Amino acid sequence: TVFLAVDGEPYLNFLPADSGIPLESIDACHRDDAMAFARELVGRDAALPFDLEKGPLVRASLVRLSEASYVLSLIQHHLISDGWSVGILLQELSQLYNAFSTGQSNPLAAPAIQYADYASWQREWLAGERHAGHTDYWGTTLAGAPAAIELPTDRRRPSQLSPSCGFVTVPVDADLTAQLERLSRKHGVTLYSTLLSAWSVVLARISGQDEVVVGSPSANRTRREVQGVVGFFVNMLAMRVDVSDNPDVAELVARVHAVNVDAHAHADLPFERVVELVNPPRDLNRSPIFQVQFAWQDAEGDGFRLNGLATSFEESSFEALKAELSLVLTRSSGGISGGFSYAADLFDHPTIERHARHFLAVLNAMVANENSSVASIEMLAAGEEEWVLALGRPVREGPYPETGGVHEIFASRVKAHPDAPAVIDAGKVVNYAALERLAGNIAAHLSSLGVRRGDRVVTRMDRGATLVASQLAIWQVGAAYVPLDPQTPLARQAWIISDADAKWLLVDGGGAAQEVWTPTLVNGSEVAGGMQQRVP
């Protein structure tokens, strides 16, 4: 199958039945780095785009490492295949190889149905009234859910994420795996639900949110007829986990298991229909409904056995970005393997390594005391706790004054060290005297516009000297500042302004050509209303 676009509408086209799948054969026997060369080729082929109109949407290559050693790679476009399909293809490839290598004929029976039959049935089913229960479930379940998870990032969010990603392994040893399985059996839940519970705790703590929505793929092959059909059946499910009432471990795993069971019972409604139904705020740099994913996979390779050959799977270095942060785990003989895949545009490797340590800490805490509350679980190791505490430790001589506001303490610092660096903004050093002059000018401007003691002034500005000076100026006039991240979704910004009962909003001048020291003051209620109108 290939896909055509005619006047913006997608159409299917079928290649001739004898087209076949080209198998590229490469001889690397003469190379000393044959395996490294093979890995490089596979990575290159995996990153190479498919031509959706010409096809085929499957690529295969066989790299000869030596007389008795080969690397076979099979690369498929997700439009025509999913993880389950890979298992089917490898199993059928084994059957064909084993038959042909011994002179036998094709042992595979013709498929009773094709993917097109399933697609036609699904379209007919979704057009009827039987899917009303699914739409009611998802509409109710996701009503009022947070539109985004606010995880701290190492870099400012770009307008659109690139495919660049990284990976951090999370090895769960056999002993901890056995304890997690015992915990799961005791409470009548799956290991999947227990692992998702642990990661939900980590996400809630890091984001500071009481609720998190995690995307999770479902094989969506509940009907026997489609068990052996190759195609894209997988569907994404939105798992909404609530930890607001500080449940204990036993209650949390039961709660997550119930969410899991209900979501899979309504997995027939395609995720794109769920998005249309919920109609969340849209943003090019965030995926709708959820931005993090959790995938639980069965061990791969059981169905790939070739007569006379020893086979094993080689982990590819190629990673495709599926979400801002994904946790992919697999049950294996030695425990649980897998790890975190993350958007390199947002996160650094050490940051995700800390996420992995937090996840393992929560897993260990859960099996150590199932009656402990979620809030009491300690995620930080001893060394990390000391490091975090050191971040807030003042580096100065003598105690701070017991009286006076921060701006008054700052003024005394200006008198003592006017030429000392106060702020470094994009490589430009601003000393204490210059920062004080800027703050004084902004304070005078605020007063002239009517800002008074007790007012709340929102600062929606990028980090820099202007922001620091503006906050000092707000204190100088006796007002209180409410910090607002410009990258926060507009609906969230409007809610914060309203909740703080802020009368004023201080924003950047807006535009690189403008003088960096020129903030703009506008009426907060007007901006809040405007932002609400702009939300899709």
mmCIF file of C-alpha atoms in Angstrom, residues 25 71 80 96 101 136 149 203 223 506 512:
data_model
loop_
_atom_site.group_PDB
_atom_site.id
_atom_site.type_symbol
_atom_site.label_atom_id
_atom_site.label_comp_id
_atom_site.label_asym_id
_atom_site.label_seq_id
_atom_site.Cartn_x
_atom_site.Cartn_y
_atom_site.Cartn_z
ATOM 1 C CA SER A 25 22.895 -7.059 0.338
ATOM 2 C CA VAL A 71 23.022 -8.554 10.392
ATOM 3 C CA ILE A 80 1.468 0.254 7.694
ATOM 4 C CA LEU A 96 9.149 -19.373 5.383
ATOM 5 C CA SER A 101 15.748 -24.020 3.405
ATOM 6 C CA ASP A 136 -19.227 9.651 26.690
ATOM 7 C CA ILE A 149 2.314 18.777 32.220
ATOM 8 C CA LEU A 203 5.719 13.166 37.323
ATOM 9 C CA ARG A 223 -10.709 -9.532 18.339
ATOM 10 C CA LEU A 506 4.257 44.102 33.151
ATOM 11 C CA ALA A 512 14.634 42.663 19.546
#
